[in-house]
């Protein structure tokens, strides 16, 4: 599954980037780093205030961890989440 997270203008994207890293560390502890590296990925745009994350199977826990961490750190109103259709080619990147 692919999800796009859009953050408010007031949100510091350097902080969000750190939160992405923490979510991946926590998920790696739960399911194993190798599995996470194979079945999950992310892209961050500081300019667009956006994070795109892809995860499948057990690796979807990284999505839940990220949402929970962002809700606690920045507030649930500071970001939106939408599910993105699967991409056929890199030219269709959802960022």
Short mmCIF file of N, CA, C and O in Angstrom, two decimals:
data_model
loop_
_atom_site.label_atom_id
_atom_site.label_comp_id
_atom_site.label_asym_id
_atom_site.label_seq_id
_atom_site.Cartn_x
_atom_site.Cartn_y
_atom_site.Cartn_z
N UNK A 1 0.82 -1.17 0.00
CA UNK A 1 0.00 0.00 0.00
C UNK A 1 0.88 1.25 0.00
O UNK A 1 1.94 1.25 0.60
N UNK A 2 0.40 2.28 -0.67
CA UNK A 2 1.11 3.55 -0.72
C UNK A 2 0.22 4.61 -0.08
O UNK A 2 -0.97 4.71 -0.39
N UNK A 3 0.82 5.40 0.82
CA UNK A 3 0.09 6.48 1.48
C UNK A 3 0.85 7.79 1.33
O UNK A 3 2.09 7.80 1.41
N UNK A 4 0.10 8.87 1.12
CA UNK A 4 0.67 10.21 1.03
C UNK A 4 0.24 11.00 2.26
O UNK A 4 -0.94 11.13 2.56
N UNK A 5 1.23 11.54 2.97
CA UNK A 5 1.00 12.36 4.16
C UNK A 5 1.32 13.80 3.79
O UNK A 5 2.42 14.09 3.34
N UNK A 6 0.36 14.70 3.97
CA UNK A 6 0.57 16.12 3.70
C UNK A 6 0.52 16.86 5.03
O UNK A 6 -0.43 16.71 5.80
N UNK A 7 1.54 17.67 5.28
CA UNK A 7 1.68 18.37 6.55
C UNK A 7 1.35 19.85 6.40
O UNK A 7 1.52 20.44 5.33
N UNK A 8 0.92 20.46 7.50
CA UNK A 8 0.57 21.89 7.51
C UNK A 8 1.83 22.72 7.30
O UNK A 8 2.96 22.25 7.53
N UNK A 9 1.64 23.96 6.90
CA UNK A 9 2.76 24.87 6.65
C UNK A 9 3.62 25.06 7.90
O UNK A 9 4.83 25.25 7.80
N UNK A 10 3.01 25.02 9.06
CA UNK A 10 3.73 25.26 10.32
C UNK A 10 4.62 24.09 10.74
O UNK A 10 5.46 24.23 11.62
N UNK A 11 4.45 22.95 10.11
CA UNK A 11 5.18 21.74 10.52
C UNK A 11 6.61 21.78 9.99
O UNK A 11 6.85 22.06 8.82
N UNK A 12 7.57 21.51 10.86
CA UNK A 12 8.99 21.48 10.50
C UNK A 12 9.30 20.13 9.85
O UNK A 12 9.28 19.09 10.51
N UNK A 13 9.59 20.14 8.57
CA UNK A 13 9.81 18.89 7.84
C UNK A 13 11.10 18.18 8.25
O UNK A 13 11.22 16.98 8.09
N UNK A 14 12.07 18.91 8.80
CA UNK A 14 13.26 18.23 9.32
C UNK A 14 12.88 17.35 10.50
O UNK A 14 13.40 16.26 10.66
N UNK A 15 11.95 17.84 11.31
CA UNK A 15 11.45 17.04 12.43
C UNK A 15 10.67 15.84 11.91
O UNK A 15 10.81 14.73 12.43
N UNK A 16 9.86 16.05 10.89
CA UNK A 16 9.09 14.95 10.30
C UNK A 16 10.03 13.90 9.74
O UNK A 16 9.81 12.69 9.90
N UNK A 17 11.10 14.34 9.08
CA UNK A 17 12.08 13.40 8.54
C UNK A 17 12.67 12.53 9.65
O UNK A 17 12.85 11.33 9.49
N UNK A 18 12.93 13.14 10.80
CA UNK A 18 13.41 12.38 11.95
C UNK A 18 12.37 11.39 12.45
O UNK A 18 12.71 10.27 12.85
N UNK A 19 11.11 11.79 12.41
CA UNK A 19 10.02 10.90 12.83
C UNK A 19 9.90 9.70 11.90
O UNK A 19 9.65 8.58 12.34
N UNK A 20 10.09 9.94 10.59
CA UNK A 20 10.10 8.82 9.64
C UNK A 20 11.20 7.83 10.03
O UNK A 20 10.97 6.61 10.09
N UNK A 21 12.38 8.35 10.31
CA UNK A 21 13.48 7.49 10.72
C UNK A 21 13.18 6.68 11.96
O UNK A 21 13.48 5.48 12.03
N UNK A 22 12.57 7.33 12.95
CA UNK A 22 12.21 6.62 14.19
C UNK A 22 11.17 5.53 13.93
O UNK A 22 11.25 4.44 14.50
N UNK A 23 10.20 5.82 13.06
CA UNK A 23 9.18 4.81 12.73
C UNK A 23 9.83 3.60 12.07
O UNK A 23 9.47 2.46 12.35
N UNK A 24 10.81 3.85 11.18
CA UNK A 24 11.49 2.74 10.52
C UNK A 24 12.36 1.96 11.50
O UNK A 24 12.43 0.73 11.43
N UNK A 25 13.01 2.64 12.44
CA UNK A 25 13.80 1.93 13.45
C UNK A 25 12.89 1.04 14.30
O UNK A 25 13.19 -0.13 14.53
N UNK A 26 11.78 1.60 14.75
CA UNK A 26 10.84 0.83 15.59
C UNK A 26 10.27 -0.36 14.83
O UNK A 26 10.20 -1.48 15.36
N UNK A 27 9.90 -0.15 13.56
CA UNK A 27 9.35 -1.25 12.76
C UNK A 27 10.41 -2.32 12.53
O UNK A 27 10.12 -3.52 12.58
N UNK A 28 11.64 -1.90 12.31
CA UNK A 28 12.73 -2.86 12.13
C UNK A 28 12.95 -3.71 13.36
O UNK A 28 13.25 -4.91 13.27
N UNK A 29 12.76 -3.12 14.54
CA UNK A 29 12.88 -3.88 15.79
C UNK A 29 11.76 -4.91 15.91
O UNK A 29 11.97 -6.00 16.44
N UNK A 30 10.59 -4.57 15.40
CA UNK A 30 9.44 -5.48 15.50
C UNK A 30 9.52 -6.63 14.51
O UNK A 30 9.21 -7.77 14.85
N UNK A 31 9.86 -6.33 13.26
CA UNK A 31 9.75 -7.35 12.21
C UNK A 31 11.07 -7.73 11.56
O UNK A 31 11.11 -8.64 10.75
N UNK A 32 12.13 -7.02 11.87
CA UNK A 32 13.44 -7.31 11.29
C UNK A 32 13.80 -6.30 10.22
O UNK A 32 12.97 -5.95 9.38
N UNK A 33 15.04 -5.85 10.26
CA UNK A 33 15.50 -4.82 9.33
C UNK A 33 15.50 -5.29 7.88
O UNK A 33 15.16 -4.54 6.97
N UNK A 34 15.90 -6.52 7.65
CA UNK A 34 15.97 -7.03 6.27
C UNK A 34 14.59 -7.02 5.62
O UNK A 34 14.44 -6.55 4.48
N UNK A 35 13.61 -7.52 6.31
CA UNK A 35 12.25 -7.55 5.77
C UNK A 35 11.76 -6.12 5.49
O UNK A 35 11.17 -5.85 4.46
N UNK A 36 12.03 -5.22 6.41
CA UNK A 36 11.61 -3.83 6.25
C UNK A 36 12.27 -3.19 5.03
O UNK A 36 11.62 -2.50 4.26
N UNK A 37 13.56 -3.45 4.85
CA UNK A 37 14.27 -2.87 3.70
C UNK A 37 13.73 -3.39 2.37
O UNK A 37 13.76 -2.69 1.37
N UNK A 38 13.23 -4.61 2.37
CA UNK A 38 12.70 -5.19 1.14
C UNK A 38 11.27 -4.78 0.84
O UNK A 38 10.88 -4.65 -0.33
N UNK A 39 10.46 -4.57 1.88
CA UNK A 39 9.02 -4.37 1.68
C UNK A 39 8.49 -3.01 2.10
O UNK A 39 7.27 -2.83 2.17
N UNK A 40 9.37 -2.04 2.39
CA UNK A 40 8.90 -0.71 2.76
C UNK A 40 9.86 0.34 2.21
O UNK A 40 11.05 0.08 2.05
N UNK A 41 9.32 1.51 1.90
CA UNK A 41 10.14 2.62 1.38
C UNK A 41 9.43 3.93 1.68
O UNK A 41 8.25 3.96 2.00
N UNK A 42 10.19 5.02 1.57
CA UNK A 42 9.59 6.34 1.77
C UNK A 42 10.30 7.37 0.91
O UNK A 42 11.43 7.16 0.46
N UNK A 43 9.60 8.47 0.68
CA UNK A 43 10.17 9.63 -0.01
C UNK A 43 9.64 10.86 0.71
O UNK A 43 8.48 10.88 1.15
N UNK A 44 10.50 11.87 0.84
CA UNK A 44 10.12 13.08 1.57
C UNK A 44 10.37 14.29 0.69
O UNK A 44 11.43 14.41 0.07
N UNK A 45 9.40 15.20 0.64
CA UNK A 45 9.56 16.48 -0.05
C UNK A 45 9.38 17.59 0.98
O UNK A 45 8.26 17.81 1.46
N UNK A 46 10.47 18.27 1.30
CA UNK A 46 10.39 19.38 2.25
C UNK A 46 9.60 20.53 1.63
O UNK A 46 8.83 21.19 2.33
N UNK A 47 9.79 20.76 0.34
CA UNK A 47 9.12 21.86 -0.35
C UNK A 47 7.60 21.68 -0.39
O UNK A 47 6.84 22.62 -0.19
N UNK A 48 7.15 20.46 -0.65
CA UNK A 48 5.72 20.17 -0.74
C UNK A 48 5.10 19.81 0.60
O UNK A 48 3.90 19.56 0.68
N UNK A 49 5.95 19.73 1.65
CA UNK A 49 5.48 19.33 2.99
C UNK A 49 4.77 17.98 2.92
O UNK A 49 3.65 17.80 3.39
N UNK A 50 5.45 17.02 2.29
CA UNK A 50 4.82 15.74 2.00
C UNK A 50 5.77 14.57 2.25
O UNK A 50 6.97 14.67 2.03
N UNK A 51 5.19 13.47 2.71
CA UNK A 51 5.89 12.19 2.86
C UNK A 51 5.05 11.14 2.15
O UNK A 51 3.83 11.10 2.31
N UNK A 52 5.70 10.31 1.35
CA UNK A 52 5.03 9.18 0.71
C UNK A 52 5.69 7.92 1.25
O UNK A 52 6.92 7.81 1.26
N UNK A 53 4.85 6.99 1.73
CA UNK A 53 5.37 5.74 2.26
C UNK A 53 4.68 4.57 1.58
O UNK A 53 3.48 4.61 1.34
N UNK A 54 5.50 3.54 1.28
CA UNK A 54 4.98 2.30 0.70
C UNK A 54 5.37 1.17 1.63
O UNK A 54 6.52 1.08 2.08
N UNK A 55 4.40 0.31 1.92
CA UNK A 55 4.68 -0.85 2.76
C UNK A 55 3.68 -1.95 2.44
O UNK A 55 2.55 -1.68 2.05
N UNK A 56 4.12 -3.19 2.59
CA UNK A 56 3.22 -4.32 2.35
C UNK A 56 3.43 -5.37 3.44
O UNK A 56 4.48 -5.44 4.07
N UNK A 57 2.40 -6.18 3.66
CA UNK A 57 2.48 -7.26 4.64
C UNK A 57 2.77 -6.76 6.04
O UNK A 57 2.23 -5.74 6.48
N UNK A 58 3.64 -7.47 6.73
CA UNK A 58 3.99 -7.10 8.11
C UNK A 58 4.61 -5.71 8.20
O UNK A 58 4.56 -5.06 9.24
N UNK A 59 5.18 -5.25 7.11
CA UNK A 59 5.85 -3.94 7.10
C UNK A 59 4.87 -2.78 7.22
O UNK A 59 5.28 -1.65 7.45
N UNK A 60 3.59 -3.05 7.07
CA UNK A 60 2.60 -1.99 7.23
C UNK A 60 2.61 -1.42 8.64
O UNK A 60 2.09 -0.32 8.87
N UNK A 61 3.26 -2.11 9.58
CA UNK A 61 3.36 -1.57 10.93
C UNK A 61 4.10 -0.24 10.93
O UNK A 61 3.83 0.62 11.78
N UNK A 62 5.01 -0.01 9.97
CA UNK A 62 5.72 1.26 9.91
C UNK A 62 4.75 2.41 9.64
O UNK A 62 4.92 3.52 10.16
N UNK A 63 3.70 2.15 8.88
CA UNK A 63 2.68 3.18 8.61
C UNK A 63 1.94 3.53 9.90
O UNK A 63 1.73 4.71 10.21
N UNK A 64 1.55 2.52 10.66
CA UNK A 64 0.83 2.76 11.90
C UNK A 64 1.71 3.48 12.92
O UNK A 64 1.25 4.39 13.62
N UNK A 65 2.96 3.07 13.00
CA UNK A 65 3.89 3.74 13.92
C UNK A 65 4.06 5.21 13.53
O UNK A 65 4.02 6.10 14.39
N UNK A 66 4.22 5.48 12.24
CA UNK A 66 4.41 6.85 11.78
C UNK A 66 3.19 7.71 12.09
O UNK A 66 3.32 8.83 12.59
N UNK A 67 2.00 7.20 11.82
CA UNK A 67 0.77 7.96 12.11
C UNK A 67 0.68 8.25 13.60
O UNK A 67 0.39 9.38 14.02
N UNK A 68 0.92 7.26 14.43
CA UNK A 68 0.85 7.46 15.87
C UNK A 68 1.87 8.47 16.37
O UNK A 68 1.54 9.36 17.17
N UNK A 69 3.10 8.37 15.88
CA UNK A 69 4.14 9.30 16.30
C UNK A 69 3.81 10.73 15.86
O UNK A 69 3.99 11.68 16.63
N UNK A 70 3.34 10.88 14.63
CA UNK A 70 2.99 12.22 14.13
C UNK A 70 1.83 12.82 14.90
O UNK A 70 1.83 14.01 15.20
N UNK A 71 0.85 12.00 15.22
CA UNK A 71 -0.30 12.48 15.99
C UNK A 71 0.14 13.01 17.35
O UNK A 71 -0.32 14.06 17.80
N UNK A 72 1.07 12.30 17.99
CA UNK A 72 1.54 12.71 19.31
C UNK A 72 2.49 13.90 19.22
O UNK A 72 2.43 14.81 20.05
N UNK A 73 3.38 13.91 18.22
CA UNK A 73 4.38 14.98 18.12
C UNK A 73 3.83 16.29 17.58
O UNK A 73 4.21 17.36 18.05
N UNK A 74 2.99 16.22 16.55
CA UNK A 74 2.56 17.42 15.83
C UNK A 74 1.07 17.70 15.96
O UNK A 74 0.62 18.78 15.59
N UNK A 75 0.30 16.74 16.43
CA UNK A 75 -1.14 16.89 16.54
C UNK A 75 -1.83 16.29 15.32
O UNK A 75 -1.34 16.42 14.19
N UNK A 76 -2.95 15.64 15.55
CA UNK A 76 -3.67 14.96 14.47
C UNK A 76 -4.14 15.93 13.40
O UNK A 76 -4.34 15.54 12.25
N UNK A 77 -4.32 17.20 13.74
CA UNK A 77 -4.81 18.18 12.78
C UNK A 77 -3.69 18.73 11.89
O UNK A 77 -3.96 19.45 10.94
N UNK A 78 -2.43 18.40 12.19
CA UNK A 78 -1.31 18.97 11.44
C UNK A 78 -0.99 18.22 10.15
O UNK A 78 -0.13 18.65 9.39
N UNK A 79 -1.68 17.11 9.89
CA UNK A 79 -1.40 16.35 8.67
C UNK A 79 -2.65 15.61 8.20
O UNK A 79 -3.56 15.35 8.97
N UNK A 80 -2.63 15.29 6.91
CA UNK A 80 -3.69 14.45 6.34
C UNK A 80 -3.03 13.23 5.73
O UNK A 80 -1.84 13.26 5.39
N UNK A 81 -3.81 12.17 5.59
CA UNK A 81 -3.31 10.93 5.01
C UNK A 81 -4.27 10.51 3.92
O UNK A 81 -5.48 10.54 4.11
N UNK A 82 -3.71 10.12 2.77
CA UNK A 82 -4.56 9.56 1.73
C UNK A 82 -3.86 8.36 1.09
O UNK A 82 -2.64 8.34 0.95
N UNK A 83 -4.64 7.37 0.77
CA UNK A 83 -4.12 6.19 0.09
C UNK A 83 -3.97 6.52 -1.39
O UNK A 83 -4.85 7.12 -2.00
N UNK A 84 -2.84 6.11 -1.96
CA UNK A 84 -2.51 6.41 -3.35
C UNK A 84 -2.60 5.13 -4.16
O UNK A 84 -2.20 4.06 -3.68
N UNK A 85 -3.13 5.24 -5.38
CA UNK A 85 -3.15 4.09 -6.27
C UNK A 85 -1.74 3.57 -6.50
O UNK A 85 -0.78 4.34 -6.49
N UNK A 86 -1.63 2.29 -6.74
CA UNK A 86 -0.32 1.70 -7.05
C UNK A 86 0.26 2.36 -8.30
O UNK A 86 -0.47 2.74 -9.20
N UNK A 87 1.58 2.47 -8.36
CA UNK A 87 2.25 3.13 -9.47
C UNK A 87 2.77 2.08 -10.45
O UNK A 87 3.27 1.04 -10.05
N UNK A 88 2.65 2.38 -11.73
CA UNK A 88 3.15 1.46 -12.75
C UNK A 88 4.59 1.74 -13.13
O UNK A 88 5.33 0.84 -13.51
N UNK A 89 5.01 3.00 -13.06
CA UNK A 89 6.37 3.33 -13.45
C UNK A 89 6.89 4.49 -12.58
O UNK A 89 6.11 5.24 -12.01
N UNK A 90 8.23 4.64 -12.49
CA UNK A 90 8.79 5.72 -11.68
C UNK A 90 8.32 7.11 -12.13
O UNK A 90 8.29 8.04 -11.35
N UNK A 91 7.94 7.26 -13.39
CA UNK A 91 7.47 8.56 -13.89
C UNK A 91 6.18 8.97 -13.24
O UNK A 91 5.80 10.14 -13.26
N UNK A 92 5.47 8.02 -12.64
CA UNK A 92 4.20 8.30 -11.98
C UNK A 92 4.36 8.47 -10.47
O UNK A 92 3.41 8.31 -9.73
N UNK A 93 5.55 8.77 -10.01
CA UNK A 93 5.84 8.90 -8.59
C UNK A 93 4.82 9.80 -7.91
O UNK A 93 4.53 10.90 -8.38
N UNK A 94 4.25 9.40 -6.76
CA UNK A 94 3.18 10.14 -6.10
C UNK A 94 3.61 11.37 -5.31
O UNK A 94 2.80 12.00 -4.68
N UNK A 95 4.88 11.73 -5.35
CA UNK A 95 5.34 12.91 -4.59
C UNK A 95 5.05 14.17 -5.33
O UNK A 95 5.26 14.40 -6.43
#
